[in-house]
mmCIF file of C-alpha atoms in Angstrom:
data_model
loop_
_atom_site.group_PDB
_atom_site.id
_atom_site.type_symbol
_atom_site.label_atom_id
_atom_site.label_comp_id
_atom_site.label_asym_id
_atom_site.label_seq_id
_atom_site.Cartn_x
_atom_site.Cartn_y
_atom_site.Cartn_z
ATOM 1 C CA UNK A 1 21.704 111.520 302.315
ATOM 2 C CA UNK A 2 21.994 115.253 302.057
ATOM 3 C CA UNK A 3 23.359 117.733 299.549
ATOM 4 C CA UNK A 4 25.821 120.118 301.058
ATOM 5 C CA UNK A 5 28.018 122.966 300.019
ATOM 6 C CA UNK A 6 28.255 123.801 296.359
ATOM 7 C CA UNK A 7 28.337 120.394 294.727
ATOM 8 C CA UNK A 8 28.761 117.794 297.416
ATOM 9 C CA UNK A 9 26.611 114.929 298.521
ATOM 10 C CA UNK A 10 26.828 113.164 301.848
ATOM 11 C CA UNK A 11 25.481 109.652 302.143
ATOM 12 C CA UNK A 12 25.155 107.871 305.461
ATOM 13 C CA UNK A 13 24.730 104.136 305.154
ATOM 14 C CA UNK A 14 23.342 101.343 307.281
ATOM 15 C CA UNK A 15 26.837 100.040 307.954
ATOM 16 C CA UNK A 16 27.697 103.237 309.811
ATOM 17 C CA UNK A 17 29.803 104.873 307.139
ATOM 18 C CA UNK A 18 29.547 108.397 305.870
ATOM 19 C CA UNK A 19 30.508 108.830 302.223
ATOM 20 C CA UNK A 20 31.319 112.124 300.609
ATOM 21 C CA UNK A 21 30.670 112.465 296.880
ATOM 22 C CA UNK A 22 31.241 115.321 294.497
ATOM 23 C CA UNK A 23 28.682 115.834 291.752
ATOM 24 C CA UNK A 24 30.649 116.545 288.610
ATOM 25 C CA UNK A 25 28.592 117.792 285.726
ATOM 26 C CA UNK A 26 31.009 117.455 282.857
ATOM 27 C CA UNK A 27 29.059 117.075 279.640
ATOM 28 C CA UNK A 28 27.417 115.002 278.402
ATOM 29 C CA UNK A 29 26.795 113.183 281.675
ATOM 30 C CA UNK A 30 26.607 113.915 285.358
ATOM 31 C CA UNK A 31 28.747 111.712 287.555
ATOM 32 C CA UNK A 32 29.221 111.037 291.219
ATOM 33 C CA UNK A 33 32.808 110.850 292.327
ATOM 34 C CA UNK A 34 33.573 109.548 295.782
ATOM 35 C CA UNK A 35 36.164 111.741 297.452
ATOM 36 C CA UNK A 36 36.016 110.737 301.079
ATOM 37 C CA UNK A 37 34.708 108.357 303.650
ATOM 38 C CA UNK A 38 34.363 108.403 307.418
ATOM 39 C CA UNK A 39 33.905 105.191 309.349
ATOM 40 C CA UNK A 40 31.800 105.800 312.428
ATOM 41 C CA UNK A 41 31.992 102.465 314.203
ATOM 42 C CA UNK A 42 32.156 103.062 317.892
ATOM 43 C CA UNK A 43 31.070 106.654 317.500
ATOM 44 C CA UNK A 44 27.488 106.231 316.382
ATOM 45 C CA UNK A 45 26.048 103.227 318.177
ATOM 46 C CA UNK A 46 22.652 103.023 316.508
ATOM 47 C CA UNK A 47 22.856 103.814 312.802
ATOM 48 C CA UNK A 48 19.162 103.067 312.289
ATOM 49 C CA UNK A 49 18.228 105.901 314.627
ATOM 50 C CA UNK A 50 20.176 108.543 312.745
ATOM 51 C CA UNK A 51 17.560 110.722 311.107
ATOM 52 C CA UNK A 52 19.665 113.308 309.344
ATOM 53 C CA UNK A 53 23.269 114.284 308.866
ATOM 54 C CA UNK A 54 25.158 117.296 307.685
ATOM 55 C CA UNK A 55 28.578 118.757 308.173
ATOM 56 C CA UNK A 56 30.383 122.005 308.566
ATOM 57 C CA UNK A 57 33.625 122.619 306.715
ATOM 58 C CA UNK A 58 35.714 125.518 308.015
ATOM 59 C CA UNK A 59 36.257 128.460 305.719
ATOM 60 C CA UNK A 60 39.921 127.733 305.177
ATOM 61 C CA UNK A 61 39.089 124.376 303.687
ATOM 62 C CA UNK A 62 36.376 125.548 301.298
ATOM 63 C CA UNK A 63 37.254 126.289 297.705
ATOM 64 C CA UNK A 64 36.452 129.929 297.096
ATOM 65 C CA UNK B 1 46.245 121.001 301.177
ATOM 66 C CA UNK B 2 43.666 123.699 301.595
ATOM 67 C CA UNK B 3 40.721 123.496 299.292
ATOM 68 C CA UNK B 4 41.238 119.883 298.299
ATOM 69 C CA UNK B 5 37.820 118.233 298.473
ATOM 70 C CA UNK B 6 39.277 114.855 299.297
ATOM 71 C CA UNK B 7 40.492 116.343 302.543
ATOM 72 C CA UNK B 8 37.076 117.623 303.502
ATOM 73 C CA UNK B 9 36.445 114.567 305.632
ATOM 74 C CA UNK B 10 39.465 115.377 307.759
ATOM 75 C CA UNK B 11 38.397 118.908 308.550
ATOM 76 C CA UNK B 12 34.639 118.554 308.680
ATOM 77 C CA UNK B 13 32.618 118.749 311.868
ATOM 78 C CA UNK B 14 29.696 116.392 311.430
ATOM 79 C CA UNK B 15 26.257 117.088 312.847
ATOM 80 C CA UNK B 16 23.882 114.173 313.358
ATOM 81 C CA UNK B 17 20.247 114.110 314.262
ATOM 82 C CA UNK B 18 19.873 110.913 316.289
ATOM 83 C CA UNK B 19 16.398 110.364 317.760
ATOM 84 C CA UNK B 20 15.732 113.845 319.086
ATOM 85 C CA UNK B 21 19.283 114.886 319.842
ATOM 86 C CA UNK B 22 21.555 117.045 317.789
ATOM 87 C CA UNK B 23 25.011 115.521 318.128
ATOM 88 C CA UNK B 24 28.167 117.311 317.094
ATOM 89 C CA UNK B 25 31.312 115.421 316.146
ATOM 90 C CA UNK B 26 34.408 117.548 315.945
ATOM 91 C CA UNK B 27 37.611 116.140 314.531
ATOM 92 C CA UNK B 28 40.722 116.273 316.659
ATOM 93 C CA UNK B 29 44.118 114.690 316.394
ATOM 94 C CA UNK B 30 45.304 112.609 319.291
ATOM 95 C CA UNK B 31 48.906 112.220 320.441
ATOM 96 C CA UNK B 32 49.846 109.919 317.609
ATOM 97 C CA UNK B 33 48.286 112.197 315.001
ATOM 98 C CA UNK B 34 45.368 109.891 314.268
ATOM 99 C CA UNK B 35 41.986 111.408 313.609
ATOM 100 C CA UNK B 36 39.523 111.180 316.490
ATOM 101 C CA UNK B 37 36.107 112.689 317.037
ATOM 102 C CA UNK B 38 34.855 114.524 320.094
ATOM 103 C CA UNK B 39 31.167 113.891 320.533
ATOM 104 C CA UNK B 40 28.912 116.449 322.113
ATOM 105 C CA UNK B 41 25.159 116.730 322.333
ATOM 106 C CA UNK B 42 24.312 120.312 321.474
ATOM 107 C CA UNK B 43 20.515 120.163 321.582
ATOM 108 C CA UNK B 44 17.728 117.898 322.702
ATOM 109 C CA UNK B 45 14.035 117.592 321.815
ATOM 110 C CA UNK B 46 14.915 118.417 318.245
ATOM 111 C CA UNK B 47 12.159 117.780 315.726
ATOM 112 C CA UNK B 48 14.223 118.831 312.757
ATOM 113 C CA UNK B 49 17.064 121.205 311.962
ATOM 114 C CA UNK B 50 18.041 123.388 309.049
ATOM 115 C CA UNK B 51 21.599 124.291 308.176
ATOM 116 C CA UNK B 52 21.439 127.383 306.025
ATOM 117 C CA UNK B 53 24.747 126.857 304.328
ATOM 118 C CA UNK B 54 23.454 123.601 302.843
ATOM 119 C CA UNK B 55 20.517 125.330 301.263
ATOM 120 C CA UNK B 56 22.600 127.407 298.930
ATOM 121 C CA UNK B 57 20.286 130.371 298.959
ATOM 122 C CA UNK B 58 22.856 132.919 299.947
ATOM 123 C CA UNK B 59 25.744 131.801 297.791
ATOM 124 C CA UNK B 60 24.572 132.587 294.268
ATOM 125 C CA UNK B 61 21.856 135.132 294.684
ATOM 126 C CA UNK B 62 21.829 135.859 290.961
ATOM 127 C CA UNK B 63 20.833 132.318 290.097
ATOM 128 C CA UNK B 64 17.927 131.850 292.435
ATOM 129 C CA UNK B 65 14.931 133.873 291.299
ATOM 130 C CA UNK B 66 12.953 135.178 294.182
ATOM 131 C CA UNK B 67 9.771 137.235 294.129
ATOM 132 C CA UNK B 68 11.326 139.799 296.432
ATOM 133 C CA UNK B 69 14.399 140.297 294.267
ATOM 134 C CA UNK B 70 12.432 142.331 291.765
ATOM 135 C CA UNK B 71 11.798 144.871 294.494
ATOM 136 C CA UNK B 72 15.256 144.805 296.014
ATOM 137 C CA UNK B 73 17.993 146.143 293.856
ATOM 138 C CA UNK B 74 20.738 145.898 296.380
ATOM 139 C CA UNK B 75 21.219 144.089 299.603
ATOM 140 C CA UNK B 76 20.971 140.482 298.450
ATOM 141 C CA UNK B 77 24.691 140.354 297.749
ATOM 142 C CA UNK B 78 25.434 141.734 301.157
ATOM 143 C CA UNK B 79 23.953 138.722 302.857
ATOM 144 C CA UNK B 80 26.366 136.522 301.004
ATOM 145 C CA UNK B 81 29.478 138.507 301.690
ATOM 146 C CA UNK B 82 28.768 139.389 305.301
ATOM 147 C CA UNK B 83 27.611 135.921 306.220
ATOM 148 C CA UNK B 84 25.842 136.848 309.424
ATOM 149 C CA UNK B 85 23.075 134.351 308.770
ATOM 150 C CA UNK B 86 24.680 132.408 305.984
ATOM 151 C CA UNK B 87 26.278 129.970 308.412
ATOM 152 C CA UNK B 88 23.393 129.667 310.812
ATOM 153 C CA UNK B 89 21.937 126.496 312.257
ATOM 154 C CA UNK B 90 18.229 126.381 313.106
ATOM 155 C CA UNK B 91 16.128 123.752 314.791
ATOM 156 C CA UNK B 92 12.590 123.294 316.034
ATOM 157 C CA UNK B 93 12.154 121.788 319.480
ATOM 158 C CA UNK B 94 8.406 121.796 319.872
ATOM 159 C CA UNK B 95 8.091 125.117 321.638
ATOM 160 C CA UNK B 96 9.919 127.378 319.259
ATOM 161 C CA UNK B 97 12.581 127.834 316.681
ATOM 162 C CA UNK B 98 16.119 128.032 318.027
ATOM 163 C CA UNK B 99 18.922 129.531 316.037
ATOM 164 C CA UNK B 100 22.670 129.685 316.322
ATOM 165 C CA UNK B 101 23.583 132.548 314.047
ATOM 166 C CA UNK B 102 27.186 131.494 313.550
ATOM 167 C CA UNK B 103 27.981 127.813 313.395
ATOM 168 C CA UNK B 104 31.667 128.507 313.718
ATOM 169 C CA UNK B 105 31.125 130.203 317.070
ATOM 170 C CA UNK B 106 29.029 127.268 318.165
ATOM 171 C CA UNK B 107 31.760 124.822 317.193
ATOM 172 C CA UNK B 108 34.367 126.833 319.034
ATOM 173 C CA UNK B 109 32.319 127.010 322.190
ATOM 174 C CA UNK B 110 31.429 123.326 321.988
ATOM 175 C CA UNK B 111 34.970 122.069 321.555
ATOM 176 C CA UNK B 112 36.518 120.378 324.547
ATOM 177 C CA UNK B 113 39.301 122.944 324.742
ATOM 178 C CA UNK B 114 36.840 125.702 325.395
ATOM 179 C CA UNK B 115 36.293 126.517 329.047
ATOM 180 C CA UNK B 116 33.025 128.278 328.468
ATOM 181 C CA UNK B 117 29.644 126.645 328.068
ATOM 182 C CA UNK B 118 28.205 125.840 324.692
ATOM 183 C CA UNK B 119 26.773 128.922 323.025
ATOM 184 C CA UNK B 120 23.079 129.490 323.657
ATOM 185 C CA UNK B 121 20.828 129.715 320.622
ATOM 186 C CA UNK B 122 18.408 132.560 319.991
ATOM 187 C CA UNK B 123 14.887 131.447 320.781
ATOM 188 C CA UNK B 124 11.872 132.367 318.648
ATOM 189 C CA UNK B 125 8.686 130.978 320.204
ATOM 190 C CA UNK B 126 5.967 129.947 317.764
ATOM 191 C CA UNK B 127 2.487 128.711 318.438
ATOM 192 C CA UNK B 128 2.114 126.822 315.196
ATOM 193 C CA UNK B 129 4.124 124.050 313.543
ATOM 194 C CA UNK B 130 6.887 125.711 311.536
ATOM 195 C CA UNK B 131 7.711 124.139 308.213
ATOM 196 C CA UNK B 132 10.062 126.622 306.587
ATOM 197 C CA UNK B 133 12.338 129.477 307.457
ATOM 198 C CA UNK B 134 12.367 132.048 304.682
ATOM 199 C CA UNK B 135 15.551 133.932 305.386
ATOM 200 C CA UNK B 136 15.314 136.408 302.545
ATOM 201 C CA UNK B 137 11.838 137.435 303.600
ATOM 202 C CA UNK B 138 12.656 137.264 307.289
ATOM 203 C CA UNK B 139 9.669 135.127 308.221
ATOM 204 C CA UNK B 140 8.894 131.732 309.663
ATOM 205 C CA UNK B 141 6.173 129.878 307.769
ATOM 206 C CA UNK B 142 4.171 127.047 309.237
ATOM 207 C CA UNK B 143 0.903 125.226 309.524
ATOM 208 C CA UNK B 144 -1.832 125.194 312.080
ATOM 209 C CA UNK B 145 -4.798 122.843 312.094
ATOM 210 C CA UNK B 146 -8.188 124.489 312.286
ATOM 211 C CA UNK B 147 -11.351 122.681 313.216
ATOM 212 C CA UNK B 148 -14.112 123.540 310.789
ATOM 213 C CA UNK B 149 -17.787 122.922 311.379
ATOM 214 C CA UNK B 150 -20.313 123.511 308.643
ATOM 215 C CA UNK B 151 -24.064 123.613 308.893
ATOM 216 C CA UNK B 152 -24.572 121.570 305.756
ATOM 217 C CA UNK B 153 -22.475 118.617 306.914
ATOM 218 C CA UNK B 154 -22.852 116.493 309.965
ATOM 219 C CA UNK B 155 -19.176 116.136 310.603
ATOM 220 C CA UNK B 156 -16.417 118.488 311.548
ATOM 221 C CA UNK B 157 -13.053 118.320 309.879
ATOM 222 C CA UNK B 158 -9.563 119.612 310.375
ATOM 223 C CA UNK B 159 -7.969 121.880 307.871
ATOM 224 C CA UNK B 160 -4.353 123.028 307.763
ATOM 225 C CA UNK B 161 -3.937 126.715 307.343
ATOM 226 C CA UNK B 162 -0.737 128.630 306.798
ATOM 227 C CA UNK B 163 0.680 130.764 309.534
ATOM 228 C CA UNK B 164 3.458 133.273 309.156
ATOM 229 C CA UNK B 165 5.456 134.808 311.933
ATOM 230 C CA UNK B 166 7.746 137.797 311.647
ATOM 231 C CA UNK B 167 10.123 137.416 314.572
ATOM 232 C CA UNK B 168 11.852 140.579 315.649
ATOM 233 C CA UNK B 169 15.051 138.629 316.248
ATOM 234 C CA UNK B 170 15.214 137.669 312.603
ATOM 235 C CA UNK B 171 15.007 141.274 311.442
ATOM 236 C CA UNK B 172 17.841 142.204 313.760
ATOM 237 C CA UNK B 173 19.955 139.458 312.240
ATOM 238 C CA UNK B 174 19.174 140.626 308.727
ATOM 239 C CA UNK B 175 20.118 144.199 309.395
ATOM 240 C CA UNK B 176 23.376 143.027 310.906
ATOM 241 C CA UNK B 177 24.183 141.262 307.667
ATOM 242 C CA UNK B 178 23.942 144.364 305.519
#
């Protein structure tokens, strides 16, 4: 699990999926909204050996 | 659609730390238009890495109070806008800190379409265990165990002391950003 960007959270799970959440802080509560998911079966063969994860989003895709 | 966060997963290049290898997954579209990933190992013997963009220090300089900011009146905004170090990727491989100053250049050179070799990182050798890279101060901070013997005790003990290194390479990067 790692925070990334301005308000995003990446969570990598034991079942080899990477989930992308946005932290939305609309009052009065803070919520996690899932906005994306990447299935990594066949790409990452040993999910228990993954120690950390992050990602790079190109500039054209980032909200400015 | 550009800027839509739900499409981030389609455009993102994912970096994994598996065992001691830094693995890069870059998204590509195959002939049918389906999303596929090209896997490439970009570093080995990696103890840990630090992706500066994730740390958010350069984005909103006004919101992060820093002891140095009282002395600097200008210059902090320049790091954000120029982005010379803002997108850098650092890792520690046991012998020193390695740094790719521009992750985008690294991704371009690592993609399968590129004919050139993967970009080489800048190497900063350290003789202590680095624990933090303070970009605004331009130093690498770490720990080193010291063996202490005292006359009034019959045992010796280890103590961690802080080490700081000012690498010349880091200052060159900072001046490029301004």
